[in-house]
XYZ file of C-alpha atoms in Angstrom:
513
model
C 0.000 0.000 0.000
C 1.488 3.277 -1.099
C 1.158 6.417 0.918
C -0.488 9.181 -1.070
C 1.733 12.072 -2.029
C 0.042 15.418 -1.722
C 1.346 18.945 -2.092
C -0.594 20.636 0.676
C 0.280 24.296 1.278
C 1.659 25.041 4.734
C -0.159 27.759 6.638
C 1.856 30.887 7.339
C 1.667 30.503 11.125
C 3.009 26.934 10.891
C 6.132 27.940 8.969
C 7.948 29.419 11.955
C 7.027 27.321 14.986
C 8.219 27.860 18.540
C 11.036 25.305 18.803
C 10.401 23.389 22.013
C 13.908 21.920 21.779
C 15.300 25.326 22.746
C 13.450 25.175 26.079
C 14.973 23.331 29.016
C 13.227 21.176 31.603
C 12.457 23.154 34.744
C 12.165 22.243 38.419
C 8.722 22.742 39.964
C 10.339 25.155 42.428
C 11.221 27.464 39.521
C 7.914 27.336 37.615
C 6.522 30.898 37.858
C 3.067 31.217 39.409
C 2.547 27.508 40.097
C -0.045 27.002 42.837
C 1.711 25.404 45.851
C -1.155 22.907 46.170
C -0.546 21.691 42.628
C 3.155 21.347 43.298
C 2.424 19.100 46.288
C -0.074 17.031 44.248
C 2.424 16.544 41.408
C 5.128 15.395 43.786
C 2.877 13.182 45.889
C 0.586 11.614 43.291
C 2.746 11.598 40.156
C 6.270 11.633 41.620
C 7.062 14.658 39.432
C 9.729 17.125 40.516
C 10.238 18.998 37.227
C 8.434 19.754 33.969
C 9.532 18.592 30.524
C 10.270 21.189 27.798
C 6.858 20.935 26.105
C 5.175 21.384 29.489
C 7.276 24.452 30.256
C 6.538 25.897 26.797
C 2.767 25.504 27.179
C 2.901 26.938 30.712
C 4.681 30.025 29.405
C 2.025 30.552 26.741
C -0.922 30.057 29.104
C -0.030 31.087 32.651
C 3.157 32.978 31.768
C 3.820 35.910 29.406
C 1.633 34.463 26.642
C -1.445 34.713 28.850
C -3.410 32.382 26.540
C -4.077 35.246 24.140
C -3.713 32.759 21.266
C -4.896 29.206 20.640
C -2.097 26.622 20.808
C -1.208 23.879 18.329
C 1.339 21.412 19.688
C 3.277 18.852 17.656
C 5.473 16.807 19.985
C 6.603 13.156 20.113
C 4.619 10.589 22.027
C 5.851 10.291 25.582
C 7.045 13.909 25.728
C 4.444 14.900 28.329
C 1.660 16.491 26.272
C -1.164 15.427 28.613
C 0.246 17.200 31.660
C 1.240 20.101 29.376
C -2.433 21.036 29.002
C -3.827 19.529 32.216
C -1.661 21.581 34.574
C -2.403 25.104 33.242
C -6.105 24.342 32.808
C -6.424 23.186 36.413
C -4.461 26.228 37.601
C -6.652 28.650 35.619
C -9.939 27.092 36.693
C -8.934 27.073 40.358
C -8.969 30.885 40.486
C -12.784 30.939 40.406
C -14.805 29.043 42.998
C -17.821 28.057 40.885
C -19.141 24.644 39.888
C -19.942 24.249 36.207
C -18.399 22.637 33.152
C -15.591 24.952 32.043
C -13.040 22.640 30.404
C -13.640 19.869 27.863
C -11.001 17.389 26.679
C -11.947 15.217 23.688
C -10.026 12.071 22.734
C -10.629 9.384 20.095
C -10.697 6.264 22.294
C -11.995 5.094 25.659
C -8.648 3.800 26.858
C -6.894 7.069 26.122
C -9.699 9.092 27.738
C -9.503 6.996 30.908
C -5.746 7.530 31.007
C -6.068 11.311 30.587
C -8.794 11.486 33.221
C -6.401 9.852 35.686
C -3.847 12.621 35.056
C -6.437 15.306 35.798
C -7.711 13.383 38.828
C -4.200 13.342 40.297
C -4.029 17.149 40.527
C -7.508 18.716 40.226
C -8.906 17.718 43.672
C -5.977 19.477 45.368
C -7.461 22.833 44.286
C -11.105 21.898 44.777
C -11.936 20.889 41.190
C -13.762 17.762 40.072
C -13.224 15.732 36.903
C -15.826 13.735 34.977
C -15.524 10.976 32.392
C -17.870 10.318 29.476
C -16.712 7.373 27.413
C -19.468 4.783 27.368
C -17.585 2.482 29.733
C -20.642 2.409 31.999
C -24.320 3.037 31.265
C -25.295 6.558 30.300
C -27.568 6.703 33.364
C -24.565 6.100 35.626
C -22.626 8.831 33.834
C -25.521 11.269 34.133
C -25.677 10.725 37.897
C -21.991 11.663 38.137
C -22.093 14.598 35.701
C -25.379 16.292 36.618
C -26.273 17.683 40.021
C -29.996 17.771 40.775
C -30.819 20.662 43.134
C -33.094 19.801 46.051
C -36.058 21.678 47.475
C -36.823 22.028 51.158
C -37.016 18.687 52.911
C -34.467 17.135 50.520
C -37.003 16.549 47.732
C -35.472 16.574 44.230
C -37.017 18.618 41.466
C -39.257 16.770 39.033
C -37.111 15.825 36.037
C -40.085 16.399 33.716
C -40.582 19.969 34.971
C -39.725 22.303 32.048
C -38.512 24.928 34.534
C -36.188 22.409 36.149
C -32.707 23.930 36.438
C -30.108 21.178 36.579
C -26.407 21.951 36.774
C -23.182 20.204 35.894
C -21.398 18.731 38.899
C -17.914 18.656 37.315
C -15.469 21.393 36.332
C -13.571 19.336 33.763
C -14.927 16.658 31.444
C -12.815 14.116 29.569
C -14.862 12.507 26.808
C -14.915 10.509 23.620
C -16.849 12.245 20.816
C -19.622 9.669 20.513
C -20.580 9.710 24.176
C -20.163 13.487 24.290
C -22.805 13.773 21.574
C -25.082 11.439 23.530
C -24.997 13.845 26.478
C -25.395 16.924 24.283
C -28.477 15.466 22.580
C -30.140 13.609 25.437
C -28.912 14.633 28.905
C -31.018 17.285 30.619
C -28.887 19.877 32.359
C -25.785 19.124 30.277
C -24.574 22.426 28.852
C -21.463 23.918 27.306
C -22.670 27.426 28.070
C -19.766 28.228 30.362
C -17.041 26.303 28.552
C -13.744 28.205 28.705
C -11.234 25.658 27.389
C -11.409 22.998 24.680
C -8.609 20.464 24.227
C -8.569 18.293 21.095
C -6.031 15.550 21.755
C -4.866 13.277 18.923
C -6.192 16.009 16.649
C -5.372 14.412 13.300
C -7.458 11.328 14.093
C -10.377 13.324 15.500
C -10.453 15.541 12.410
C -10.178 12.592 10.040
C -13.306 10.875 11.345
C -16.638 12.683 11.686
C -17.801 11.155 15.017
C -21.387 12.428 14.566
C -20.148 15.950 13.708
C -19.109 16.537 17.311
C -16.715 19.422 16.550
C -19.090 21.719 14.634
C -21.757 20.926 17.227
C -19.522 21.958 20.146
C -18.322 25.118 18.396
C -21.854 26.110 17.423
C -23.125 25.570 20.967
C -20.385 27.646 22.577
C -20.756 30.432 20.015
C -24.513 30.590 20.489
C -24.053 31.209 24.206
C -21.776 34.223 23.737
C -23.149 37.296 25.466
C -26.409 35.588 26.396
C -27.735 36.727 29.783
C -30.675 34.691 30.947
C -32.315 35.785 34.202
C -34.021 33.131 36.258
C -37.811 32.907 36.444
C -39.319 34.488 39.555
C -40.746 31.123 40.555
C -37.311 29.698 41.433
C -36.431 29.781 45.149
C -33.311 31.862 45.740
C -31.838 29.378 48.215
C -31.436 26.811 45.441
C -29.436 28.904 42.993
C -27.874 31.636 45.112
C -27.577 35.331 44.355
C -24.941 35.032 41.606
C -27.275 33.075 39.382
C -29.585 36.012 38.872
C -26.867 37.198 36.462
C -25.981 33.945 34.696
C -27.296 30.480 35.162
C -24.107 29.110 36.630
C -22.707 32.303 38.085
C -19.735 32.486 35.716
C -18.956 34.096 32.400
C -16.524 32.803 29.850
C -13.491 34.875 30.762
C -9.723 35.210 30.339
C -7.372 37.316 32.424
C -10.337 38.795 34.313
C -12.081 39.851 31.083
C -15.216 38.512 29.468
C -13.927 37.424 26.060
C -16.370 35.826 23.639
C -13.913 33.266 22.332
C -13.358 29.701 23.472
C -9.641 29.029 24.129
C -8.373 25.900 22.399
C -5.385 23.583 22.536
C -4.862 20.962 19.821
C -2.178 18.301 20.103
C -0.705 15.305 18.342
C 2.566 13.531 17.686
C 1.656 13.774 13.987
C -0.292 17.029 13.804
C -1.877 17.634 10.422
C -0.794 20.649 8.379
C -3.781 20.465 6.034
C -5.449 23.922 6.028
C -8.867 22.471 5.185
C -8.764 20.253 8.265
C -7.307 22.851 10.625
C -9.927 25.359 9.525
C -12.583 23.191 11.169
C -11.152 24.170 14.567
C -11.799 27.893 14.082
C -8.478 28.747 15.755
C -7.826 32.229 17.164
C -4.426 33.624 16.042
C -2.886 30.165 16.567
C 0.634 29.654 17.867
C 2.489 26.554 16.672
C 4.770 24.730 19.121
C 6.899 21.934 17.698
C 10.005 19.892 18.387
C 11.406 20.344 14.894
C 10.617 21.193 11.284
C 9.419 17.658 10.473
C 5.794 16.787 11.178
C 6.807 13.275 12.224
C 8.834 13.063 15.425
C 10.264 9.893 16.956
C 11.346 9.806 20.617
C 14.833 11.204 21.085
C 16.215 8.113 22.849
C 14.636 5.494 20.597
C 16.861 2.854 18.973
C 15.445 1.355 15.764
C 16.348 -2.063 14.328
C 15.359 -4.200 11.340
C 14.991 -7.986 11.600
C 15.069 -9.706 8.192
C 13.076 -12.940 7.880
C 10.929 -14.938 5.465
C 7.208 -14.234 5.766
C 6.286 -17.817 6.699
C 8.991 -17.808 9.385
C 7.975 -14.609 11.126
C 6.398 -16.312 14.175
C 9.654 -18.196 14.793
C 11.730 -15.031 14.606
C 9.290 -13.241 16.889
C 9.425 -16.000 19.519
C 13.215 -16.119 19.336
C 13.388 -12.334 19.700
C 11.051 -12.373 22.713
C 13.198 -15.042 24.357
C 16.354 -12.981 23.781
C 14.748 -9.891 25.310
C 14.740 -11.656 28.678
C 11.244 -10.899 29.985
C 11.391 -7.168 29.253
C 8.027 -5.480 28.705
C 7.141 -5.604 25.004
C 4.273 -4.484 22.797
C 3.832 -6.403 19.536
C 1.867 -4.657 16.779
C -0.084 -6.388 14.025
C -2.090 -4.998 11.109
C -5.598 -5.950 12.298
C -7.639 -7.200 15.245
C -7.983 -10.582 13.522
C -4.199 -10.877 13.151
C -3.813 -9.816 16.773
C -6.107 -12.588 17.978
C -4.496 -15.296 15.856
C -0.927 -14.303 16.657
C -1.587 -14.167 20.380
C -3.307 -17.562 20.242
C -0.398 -19.030 18.274
C 2.224 -17.666 20.682
C 0.425 -19.172 23.647
C 0.514 -22.587 21.911
C 4.321 -22.496 21.841
C 4.517 -23.975 25.296
C 6.683 -22.584 28.073
C 8.073 -19.322 26.712
C 8.728 -18.022 30.230
C 6.781 -14.880 29.373
C 3.071 -14.215 29.780
C 1.426 -13.010 26.566
C -2.010 -11.413 26.292
C -4.157 -9.907 23.559
C -5.274 -6.256 23.779
C -7.964 -5.737 21.179
C -10.768 -3.381 20.242
C -12.988 -6.464 19.941
C -12.704 -7.067 23.684
C -15.006 -5.559 26.286
C -13.722 -2.438 27.994
C -13.542 -4.243 31.336
C -11.318 -6.954 29.813
C -8.988 -4.399 28.213
C -8.727 -2.417 31.440
C -7.894 -5.561 33.399
C -5.264 -6.602 30.835
C -3.653 -3.155 30.796
C -3.555 -3.093 34.610
C -1.792 -6.467 34.688
C 0.667 -5.279 32.028
C 1.461 -2.153 34.042
C 2.032 -4.264 37.154
C 4.386 -6.611 35.300
C 2.095 -9.648 35.561
C 2.025 -9.696 31.759
C 5.274 -9.209 29.843
C 4.034 -9.116 26.237
C 0.987 -7.345 24.838
C -0.178 -8.119 21.291
C -2.397 -5.450 19.749
C -3.429 -3.694 16.538
C -2.966 -0.086 15.459
C -6.350 0.856 16.898
C -4.748 0.655 20.335
C -1.548 2.587 19.617
C -2.415 6.181 20.347
C -1.628 7.592 23.728
C -1.226 4.288 25.562
C 1.203 5.109 28.341
C 2.689 2.164 30.229
C 5.754 2.764 32.322
C 8.678 0.464 31.675
C 7.848 -0.637 28.108
C 11.327 -1.349 26.860
C 10.547 -2.729 23.403
C 8.094 -2.277 20.552
C 7.976 -4.935 17.845
C 6.379 -4.338 14.432
C 5.264 -7.874 13.583
C 3.466 -6.459 10.556
C 5.274 -3.551 8.961
C 3.623 -0.155 9.458
C 1.931 1.035 6.234
C 2.678 4.732 6.857
C 5.229 6.781 8.754
C 2.411 8.144 10.935
C 1.555 4.586 12.003
C 5.186 3.880 12.818
C 5.528 7.065 14.886
C 2.553 6.142 17.056
C 3.671 2.526 17.424
C 7.276 3.356 18.263
C 6.118 6.033 20.685
C 4.929 3.393 23.161
C 8.545 3.093 24.288
C 11.349 5.592 24.994
C 8.809 7.780 26.792
C 9.466 10.573 29.301
C 13.173 10.714 28.496
C 13.770 6.959 28.906
C 15.499 4.717 26.372
C 13.679 2.163 24.250
C 13.976 -0.051 21.187
C 11.782 -0.677 18.173
C 12.237 -3.854 16.099
C 10.553 -4.246 12.698
C 10.245 -7.679 11.074
C 10.685 -7.371 7.298
C 11.231 -9.425 4.176
C 14.533 -8.478 2.550
C 12.675 -6.810 -0.345
C 10.853 -4.488 2.095
C 13.936 -3.044 3.765
C 14.685 -0.316 1.230
C 11.138 1.072 1.243
C 10.961 0.980 5.036
C 14.216 2.918 5.416
C 12.984 5.470 2.909
C 9.834 5.895 4.999
C 11.903 6.494 8.152
C 13.600 9.455 6.460
C 10.285 11.321 6.774
C 10.890 11.280 10.515
C 14.512 12.347 10.075
C 15.672 8.856 11.026
C 18.540 7.606 8.866
C 19.856 5.088 11.392
C 18.154 1.702 11.459
C 20.730 -1.109 11.569
C 20.028 -4.796 11.118
C 19.463 -6.928 14.204
C 20.460 -10.543 13.794
C 18.480 -13.344 15.436
C 20.613 -16.485 15.904
C 19.595 -19.089 13.325
C 20.177 -21.840 15.884
C 17.453 -20.445 18.197
C 15.029 -20.205 15.253
C 15.691 -23.787 14.120
C 15.237 -25.143 17.629
C 11.662 -23.836 17.645
C 10.615 -25.397 14.337
C 8.946 -28.589 15.652
C 7.139 -26.631 18.358
C 5.985 -24.187 15.707
C 4.415 -26.940 13.555
C 2.551 -28.290 16.578
C 1.366 -24.782 17.523
C 0.103 -24.217 13.960
C -2.042 -27.364 14.114
C -3.523 -26.256 17.440
C -4.199 -22.815 15.990
C -6.086 -24.315 13.023
C -8.234 -26.372 15.405
C -8.924 -23.297 17.570
C -9.890 -21.167 14.565
C -12.274 -23.848 13.256
C -13.810 -24.197 16.719
C -14.326 -20.421 16.970
C -15.876 -20.305 13.479
C -18.234 -23.130 14.414
C -19.353 -21.356 17.589
C -19.870 -18.135 15.642
C -21.988 -19.923 12.987
C -24.076 -21.522 15.730
C -24.566 -18.188 17.477
C -25.615 -16.491 14.233
C -27.977 -19.354 13.480
C -29.591 -19.098 16.926
C -30.065 -15.344 16.530
C -31.607 -15.827 13.087
C -33.932 -18.499 14.503
C -35.114 -16.168 17.249
C -35.797 -13.410 14.706
C -37.849 -15.772 12.530
C -39.796 -16.987 15.580
C -40.651 -13.442 16.619
C -41.697 -12.582 13.053
C -44.126 -15.528 13.029
C -45.526 -14.580 16.424
C -46.156 -11.002 15.277
C -47.796 -12.104 12.025
């Protein structure tokens, strides 16, 4: 599959980015204006004593001299600290006003990534009296509504009638981390859910969120926030003052969208990615306000600074043997193995577990699994109970697991963007890491040419001892037979399940007729 070549014009403001590489990491003690409570939370809950360059750069443009007068676009490698780069200043800015309403929204493309980002916010926000909500579809929408919406009570503790058209519900969180689909569910169906007082919008993994429509979430959010600008809606006289308080006679939640003590009509935005698009037609959807571009170099594609890349040459039908041999040589180090699809992920993981005693525990991490299963698997991987995770590209973005020493491309990445996100699961937060790519000898030249797009011209060959590969051959043949039996068994169960469902449908049709 060839990557399309396009000559897309580069926007003027993207031609001279702020070079984050020129900024040094900074101790928390030297960060200007940092709330002491946040400093304690960072040290206690995240074991952080200093900020990385991208975090310092964003702080300077939001809390520091920049004063968030411009929207920020950030292109920085995976593992460079982008999540805390936006979480910290947002929490600091929101803490200056003691009101309870939804003022910051963070949108991400997947549940797993949203859960991970929510945990970062949850580690620091409570220290300054802020609450964080999650809307990802992991639980029922009713359970989410009970956490996101506060129902005011009348005298005697009686809740307002939810069917009352004058019912004034209010958001019970200051910050919401959401996936676009579930966000739209709340916008369309949840009473009391409003973006009226939204001050900050973060679009993380921007290129993916702009590439897929997700029920037109972005134009919906922008339209909603724009329609609220300057709207002052006094409360009906029938509302008891003890429920809403005196401030709410001015605005429904007692707060105006404001920056630096002023009531500005605009919504401040931060957009981030390790492979941020430069397509003007896509960026225009964000309606950015005098955007400032922060980057770690002139190239759009950035690999981690301390990543070592290697090529493993092997015949296609021998790839499982080379993979097993490589895993054995890596001596139980944490590894993530990437395949090209969820089906390949399932089959490869099944095959590896038929190899017998590999002295490493291998698990599948797939979009076909239930969220609870994925969360349990990821937790075990973080704790070291699982050494090898096999997954597809759908699970690459943003997954942050401490101590991942190796990434293995079992199936070669089709695009440089794919490779950047895969490789970025290791060598994170200034640590070292390695990325191995299994290739046929005829694929090497094209792969190295692709790496040049990320300014990587160093990818030596890594030799796997032929003796260790040959010793696995008989075990491999046995594992293949077991895999064939397992696949046939799974197909049979699937056919039976489909047949049962079809039978039930036909039975119901007859009953109705």
